[in-house]
């Protein structure tokens, strides 16, 4: 921090301070600079330092401190207006508006003083010759704040009717205020329409579209436009996050989280800004913030999380319930102070209404990682017949049997309820057998002994067929545990006995089919685990199908056996390498399950179809199957399964270019992965994909938020270093598009460091090149030159002349900003020309020669531009002439190179021709300049006049001709 010795040094210091982040540190520096300004004994220096201090106070949490420097400025103006230059005169009148808004935000300033100030503002604006537009806007703000709607409406109308002049707020800020008035009157759609030019980037300023994006969240939710709301939250919060002065907009984003089931993200936002709980410089935004904190804490308490630890004011630990009480008291106390000042109840009424809002969406997935604060509900509702509040055992038993008979997804849960009810009462032997049987089904490989117990109980109850079926199930469970030999031995006796009983009509088709299915499943395990016994397995499956075929038209269980048998044949066909037949059989199995009104069983087989289609390159069939799986599974697929389904669909539809739909599926995948507790694994991959699809759509801010969230969990060990590099790469692209060049360079360099160790170095070179570009844009020419040098070495080693040349050209332009200077720049550009010429001298196919010729042309063109632009302003005429002659020679060489490309080089040739023409004009050769202009017009004779480039070049050529035609 250099010493302030003169006015220029002071101005440089104030400019540097303006670039610092908002906050107390910047404010303290502004105060220090005012002290330094006073030492210079230059009135304008003090005026500018006071203006700087006032500005940084306004854009900080210490807004209440701006009244003192403004009062001093106003006094200086009244005493010696001649000390103010034109800019400071304008600035003084401009900040009258800040004072008006600032007074409204401070409840200790009487309303009468604010009204008096409005009159003072109107008087001074009139004396200065300004329109009353800014005055009426300020009056509208006062009337709206106190709830005087008739006066606010009159002021609003007068505001819009008055002429716009230099004192009017920018278009973006005015539209924000106008839209906010529509919101107050319940006109959400009208507000959003007014804000559209700001949201679409037509108008912007230091705080827009930041505040409009925040203000748009609630109306978008109320209108059901949830996708836009999500996008505005991700995009807007990224803008608001680094700006300390935007507590009100920040609160809007916390409110959005509370209204969309994203309470956990709301807590994360609160944790990022602990000072917002206590900063007192702007009571109005603090009141709004505490109201939103109350809303969020009430929501957590309602969800049964009132004891959860939450971020709050420093100095103690807070639970959600405790913070709700504290925040409500703070918000209402501040509202009471405003209402006492205003003489109305309007502010308090608004705050109470704000805190009483109800969620507008149960849960809106955002794509960024989050934890669900509310306990997740069941995968699908359990459908039960109407029963009393405390269902009796007979009722529970009837419901469990109904669900088992119809193969409902929650049958085992129903049997668990029966087991609990039967613990304290006497039940008959058969019911005990059923309970043991179904309990065993829920235990997987650990259910062998319980199946055996169920078999004993069935036998004691007199149902020999069901006893055999239970033993067969026990045998299959052994196979699941890897005990194939034991399982095969165990299934032999049940198989022989069930067939004997069935032949004697001593048991039914259901029990027989159950045993045959268990045997077929065991033999299929041999095929899958040991790649043997395919013929035996197929014979067992066909025996099952022969038994149930045509018998189960109304028996869901038999229909299910037939469908599963068909799927087993598909697996055997796949094992034999017949993918086409396997796919057809899997489709048949799926159709049978759907026809039996058991669509959830079809999911697995549609997934198998999708995998087979993917292997065959039939992406259309893969997409159909995945969509069918998602449709059939409905709410019955577990969260992790839904995440996988959506992720696969995202990849398939994204692969055919449907990025918008791919975004929807990737978003759902990330949501369900979070629900499944797989945020760090499957969720991170889903966010990686989501970020890529958002980037592809040009939604850079949203993509950046998602990719940053993904990087928190992505690891080379779990996801592969390729995924980490790609995510860093995409994030660097997003940050570059957003103008965050320093951050973009960091991401690209981090990715390049990983790629440095890969055998194939193209990605390493590309990332180094991109990082250099970002470093240059970030104002770090020395670091950028180092990165381009490294990239150039890699391009040379790989034999990539084109990118080697481009790295040299980039370094040449950077040299003009470093110690290397003009000579260094010329040397580098000459080296780029030499690389092209050397490559062209070597044998190459026609297409490669054409590309190299184009590269040479662009290099000569840039060399010419560099020579012309690098002439110092104070250079002597002879030096200027020499530089322009050298530049003209390079342009002429560029024209010759582009001419070799015929039609493909037309636009590049005419561009160079015009540049040469302007140089001819600067060298006082009007005839030569005119000749070049006519050459361009001749080149476009008969060309498509709808082509923008053609029109622009012809217009420039005519402009170049004008001086010679006078």
Coordinates of N, CA and C in Angstrom, one line a residue, residues 34-160:
X34 N -9.6 9.2 3.2 CA -10.1 10.5 3.4 C -9.1 11.3 4.3
X35 N -8.5 10.7 5.3 CA -7.5 11.4 6.1 C -6.3 11.8 5.2
X36 N -5.9 10.9 4.3 CA -4.8 11.2 3.3 C -5.2 12.4 2.4
X37 N -6.4 12.4 2.0 CA -6.9 13.4 1.1 C -6.9 14.8 1.7
X38 N -7.3 14.8 3.0 CA -7.3 16.1 3.7 C -5.9 16.7 3.8
X39 N -4.8 15.8 3.8 CA -3.5 16.3 3.9 C -3.0 17.0 2.6
X40 N -3.6 16.7 1.5 CA -3.2 17.2 0.2 C -3.6 18.7 0.1
X41 N -4.5 19.2 0.9 CA -5.0 20.6 0.8 C -5.5 20.9 -0.6
X42 N -6.3 19.9 -1.2 CA -6.9 20.1 -2.5 C -8.4 19.8 -2.3
X43 N -9.3 20.8 -2.3 CA -10.7 20.6 -2.0 C -11.3 19.5 -2.8
X44 N -11.0 19.4 -4.1 CA -11.6 18.3 -4.9 C -11.2 16.9 -4.5
X45 N -9.9 16.8 -3.9 CA -9.5 15.5 -3.4 C -10.3 15.1 -2.2
X46 N -10.7 16.0 -1.3 CA -11.5 15.7 -0.2 C -12.9 15.4 -0.7
X47 N -13.4 16.1 -1.7 CA -14.8 15.8 -2.2 C -14.8 14.4 -2.8
X48 N -13.8 14.0 -3.6 CA -13.8 12.7 -4.2 C -13.6 11.6 -3.1
X49 N -12.8 11.9 -2.1 CA -12.6 10.9 -1.0 C -13.9 10.7 -0.2
X50 N -14.6 11.8 0.0 CA -15.9 11.7 0.7 C -16.9 10.9 -0.1
X51 N -16.9 11.1 -1.4 CA -17.8 10.4 -2.3 C -17.4 8.9 -2.3
X52 N -16.1 8.6 -2.3 CA -15.7 7.2 -2.3 C -16.1 6.6 -1.0
X53 N -16.0 7.3 0.1 CA -16.4 6.7 1.4 C -17.9 6.5 1.5
X54 N -18.6 7.4 0.9 CA -20.1 7.3 0.9 C -20.5 6.0 0.1
X55 N -19.8 5.9 -1.0 CA -20.2 4.7 -1.9 C -19.9 3.4 -1.3
X56 N -18.7 3.2 -0.6 CA -18.4 1.9 0.0 C -19.3 1.7 1.2
X57 N -19.7 2.7 1.9 CA -20.6 2.5 3.0 C -22.0 2.0 2.5
X58 N -22.4 2.6 1.4 CA -23.7 2.2 0.8 C -23.7 0.8 0.3
X59 N -22.6 0.3 -0.2 CA -22.5 -1.1 -0.7 C -21.8 -1.9 0.4
X60 N -22.4 -1.9 1.6 CA -21.8 -2.7 2.7 C -22.9 -2.8 3.8
X61 N -22.5 -3.5 4.8 CA -23.5 -3.7 5.9 C -23.5 -2.5 6.9
X62 N -22.6 -1.5 6.6 CA -22.6 -0.3 7.4 C -23.2 0.9 6.8
X63 N -24.4 0.7 6.2 CA -25.1 1.7 5.5 C -25.4 2.9 6.4
X64 N -25.6 2.7 7.7 CA -26.0 3.8 8.5 C -24.9 4.8 8.7
X65 N -23.7 4.5 8.2 CA -22.6 5.5 8.4 C -22.4 6.4 7.2
X66 N -23.3 6.3 6.2 CA -23.1 7.1 5.0 C -23.7 8.5 5.2
X67 N -24.5 8.8 6.2 CA -25.2 10.1 6.4 C -24.1 11.1 6.7
X68 N -23.1 10.8 7.5 CA -22.1 11.8 7.9 C -21.3 12.3 6.7
X69 N -20.7 11.5 5.9 CA -20.0 12.0 4.7 C -20.9 12.8 3.8
X70 N -22.1 12.4 3.6 CA -23.0 13.1 2.7 C -23.3 14.5 3.3
X71 N -23.6 14.6 4.6 CA -23.9 15.9 5.2 C -22.7 16.8 5.0
X72 N -21.5 16.3 5.1 CA -20.3 17.1 4.9 C -20.2 17.6 3.4
X73 N -20.5 16.6 2.5 CA -20.4 17.0 1.1 C -21.5 18.1 0.8
X74 N -22.7 17.9 1.3 CA -23.7 18.9 1.0 C -23.4 20.3 1.6
X75 N -22.7 20.3 2.7 CA -22.3 21.6 3.3 C -21.2 22.2 2.4
X76 N -20.3 21.4 2.0 CA -19.2 21.9 1.1 C -19.8 22.5 -0.2
X77 N -20.8 21.8 -0.7 CA -21.5 22.3 -1.9 C -22.2 23.6 -1.7
X78 N -22.9 23.7 -0.6 CA -23.6 25.0 -0.3 C -22.6 26.1 -0.1
X79 N -21.4 25.8 0.4 CA -20.5 26.9 0.7 C -19.6 27.2 -0.5
X80 N -19.2 26.2 -1.2 CA -18.2 26.4 -2.3 C -18.5 25.5 -3.5
X81 N -19.7 25.7 -4.2 CA -20.0 24.8 -5.3 C -18.9 24.7 -6.4
X82 N -18.1 25.8 -6.5 CA -17.1 25.8 -7.5 C -16.0 24.8 -7.3
X83 N -15.9 24.2 -6.1 CA -14.9 23.2 -5.8 C -15.2 21.9 -6.5
X84 N -16.5 21.7 -6.9 CA -17.0 20.4 -7.4 C -16.8 20.5 -8.9
X85 N -16.2 19.4 -9.5 CA -16.2 19.4 -11.0 C -17.5 18.8 -11.5
X86 N -17.6 18.6 -12.7 CA -18.9 18.1 -13.3 C -19.3 16.7 -12.8
X87 N -18.3 15.8 -12.7 CA -18.6 14.5 -12.2 C -19.1 14.5 -10.8
X88 N -18.4 15.2 -9.9 CA -18.7 15.2 -8.5 C -20.0 16.0 -8.3
X89 N -20.4 17.0 -9.1 CA -21.7 17.6 -9.0 C -22.8 16.6 -9.3
X90 N -22.6 15.8 -10.4 CA -23.5 14.8 -10.7 C -23.7 13.8 -9.6
X91 N -22.5 13.4 -9.0 CA -22.5 12.3 -8.0 C -23.2 12.8 -6.7
X92 N -23.0 14.1 -6.4 CA -23.7 14.6 -5.2 C -25.2 14.6 -5.3
X93 N -25.7 15.0 -6.5 CA -27.2 14.9 -6.7 C -27.7 13.4 -6.8
X94 N -26.8 12.6 -7.4 CA -27.2 11.2 -7.5 C -27.4 10.5 -6.2
X95 N -26.6 10.8 -5.2 CA -26.7 10.1 -3.9 C -27.8 10.6 -3.0
X96 N -28.4 11.7 -3.5 CA -29.7 12.1 -2.7 C -30.6 10.9 -2.6
X97 N -30.7 10.1 -3.7 CA -31.6 9.0 -3.7 C -31.2 7.9 -2.7
X98 N -29.8 7.8 -2.5 CA -29.4 6.8 -1.5 C -29.8 7.3 -0.1
X99 N -29.7 8.6 0.1 CA -30.1 9.1 1.4 C -31.5 8.8 1.7
X100 N -32.4 9.0 0.7 CA -33.8 8.8 0.9 C -34.1 7.3 1.3
X101 N -33.5 6.4 0.5 CA -33.7 5.0 0.8 C -33.0 4.6 2.2
X102 N -31.9 5.2 2.4 CA -31.2 4.9 3.7 C -31.9 5.4 4.9
X103 N -32.6 6.5 4.8 CA -33.4 7.0 5.9 C -34.6 6.0 6.2
X104 N -35.2 5.6 5.1 CA -36.3 4.6 5.3 C -35.9 3.4 6.1
X105 N -34.6 3.0 5.8 CA -34.1 1.8 6.4 C -33.7 1.9 7.9
X106 N -33.8 3.1 8.4 CA -33.4 3.4 9.8 C -34.6 3.9 10.6
X107 N -35.1 3.0 11.5 CA -36.4 3.4 12.2 C -36.2 4.5 13.1
X108 N -35.0 4.9 13.5 CA -34.8 6.0 14.5 C -35.0 7.4 13.8
X109 N -34.9 7.4 12.4 CA -35.1 8.7 11.7 C -36.6 8.9 11.6
X110 N -37.1 10.0 12.1 CA -38.6 10.3 12.1 C -39.1 10.4 10.7
X111 N -40.4 10.0 10.5 CA -41.0 10.1 9.2 C -41.1 11.6 8.7
X112 N -41.3 12.5 9.7 CA -41.3 13.9 9.3 C -40.0 14.3 8.7
X113 N -38.9 13.8 9.2 CA -37.6 14.2 8.6 C -37.4 13.6 7.2
X114 N -37.9 12.4 7.0 CA -37.9 11.8 5.7 C -38.7 12.6 4.7
X115 N -39.9 13.0 5.1 CA -40.8 13.9 4.2 C -40.1 15.2 3.9
X116 N -39.4 15.8 4.9 CA -38.7 17.0 4.7 C -37.6 16.8 3.7
X117 N -36.9 15.7 3.9 CA -35.8 15.4 2.9 C -36.3 15.3 1.5
X118 N -37.5 14.7 1.3 CA -38.1 14.5 0.0 C -38.3 15.9 -0.6
X119 N -38.8 16.8 0.2 CA -39.0 18.2 -0.3 C -37.7 18.9 -0.7
X120 N -36.6 18.6 0.2 CA -35.3 19.2 -0.1 C -34.8 18.6 -1.4
X121 N -34.9 17.3 -1.6 CA -34.5 16.7 -2.8 C -35.2 17.3 -4.1
X122 N -36.5 17.4 -3.9 CA -37.2 17.9 -5.1 C -36.8 19.4 -5.4
X123 N -36.5 20.2 -4.4 CA -36.1 21.6 -4.6 C -34.8 21.6 -5.3
X124 N -33.8 20.8 -4.8 CA -32.5 20.9 -5.3 C -32.4 20.3 -6.8
X125 N -33.2 19.3 -7.0 CA -33.3 18.7 -8.4 C -33.8 19.8 -9.3
X126 N -34.8 20.5 -8.9 CA -35.4 21.5 -9.7 C -34.4 22.6 -10.1
X127 N -33.7 23.0 -9.0 CA -32.7 24.1 -9.2 C -31.6 23.6 -10.2
X128 N -31.2 22.3 -10.1 CA -30.2 21.8 -11.0 C -30.7 21.4 -12.4
X129 N -32.0 21.6 -12.6 CA -32.6 21.3 -13.9 C -32.9 19.8 -14.2
X130 N -33.0 19.0 -13.2 CA -33.3 17.6 -13.3 C -34.8 17.3 -13.4
X131 N -35.1 16.2 -14.1 CA -36.5 15.7 -14.1 C -36.9 15.3 -12.7
X132 N -38.2 15.3 -12.5 CA -38.7 14.9 -11.2 C -38.9 13.3 -11.1
X133 N -38.4 12.6 -12.1 CA -38.6 11.2 -12.1 C -38.0 10.5 -10.9
X134 N -36.7 10.9 -10.5 CA -36.1 10.3 -9.3 C -36.8 10.7 -8.1
X135 N -37.3 11.9 -8.0 CA -38.0 12.3 -6.8 C -39.3 11.5 -6.6
X136 N -40.1 11.4 -7.7 CA -41.3 10.6 -7.6 C -41.0 9.1 -7.2
X137 N -39.9 8.6 -7.7 CA -39.5 7.2 -7.4 C -39.3 7.1 -5.9
X138 N -38.6 8.1 -5.4 CA -38.3 8.2 -3.9 C -39.6 8.3 -3.1
X139 N -40.5 9.1 -3.6 CA -41.8 9.3 -2.9 C -42.5 8.0 -2.9
X140 N -42.5 7.3 -4.0 CA -43.2 6.0 -4.1 C -42.6 5.0 -3.1
X141 N -41.3 5.0 -2.9 CA -40.7 4.1 -1.9 C -41.2 4.5 -0.5
X142 N -41.3 5.7 -0.2 CA -41.8 6.1 1.2 C -43.2 5.7 1.4
X143 N -44.1 6.0 0.4 CA -45.5 5.6 0.5 C -45.7 4.1 0.6
X144 N -44.9 3.4 -0.2 CA -45.1 2.0 -0.2 C -44.6 1.4 1.1
X145 N -43.6 1.9 1.7 CA -43.0 1.4 2.9 C -44.0 1.6 4.1
X146 N -44.7 2.7 4.1 CA -45.7 2.9 5.3 C -47.0 2.3 5.0
X147 N -47.3 1.8 3.8 CA -48.5 1.2 3.4 C -49.6 2.1 3.0
X148 N -49.2 3.3 2.5 CA -50.1 4.3 2.0 C -50.3 4.0 0.5
X149 N -51.1 3.1 0.1 CA -51.3 2.6 -1.2 C -51.8 3.7 -2.2
X150 N -52.8 4.5 -1.8 CA -53.2 5.5 -2.8 C -52.1 6.5 -3.1
X151 N -51.4 6.9 -2.1 CA -50.3 7.8 -2.5 C -49.2 7.1 -3.3
X152 N -48.9 5.9 -2.9 CA -47.9 5.1 -3.7 C -48.3 5.0 -5.1
X153 N -49.6 4.7 -5.4 CA -50.1 4.6 -6.7 C -49.9 5.9 -7.5
X154 N -50.2 7.0 -6.8 CA -50.1 8.3 -7.5 C -48.6 8.6 -7.8
X155 N -47.7 8.3 -6.9 CA -46.3 8.5 -7.1 C -45.8 7.6 -8.2
X156 N -46.3 6.4 -8.2 CA -45.8 5.4 -9.2 C -46.2 5.9 -10.6
X157 N -47.4 6.4 -10.7 CA -47.8 6.9 -12.0 C -47.0 8.1 -12.4
X158 N -46.7 9.0 -11.5 CA -45.9 10.2 -11.8 C -44.5 9.8 -12.1
X159 N -44.0 8.8 -11.4 CA -42.6 8.3 -11.7 C -42.5 7.9 -13.1
X160 N -43.4 7.0 -13.6 CA -43.3 6.5 -14.9 C -43.6 7.6 -16.0

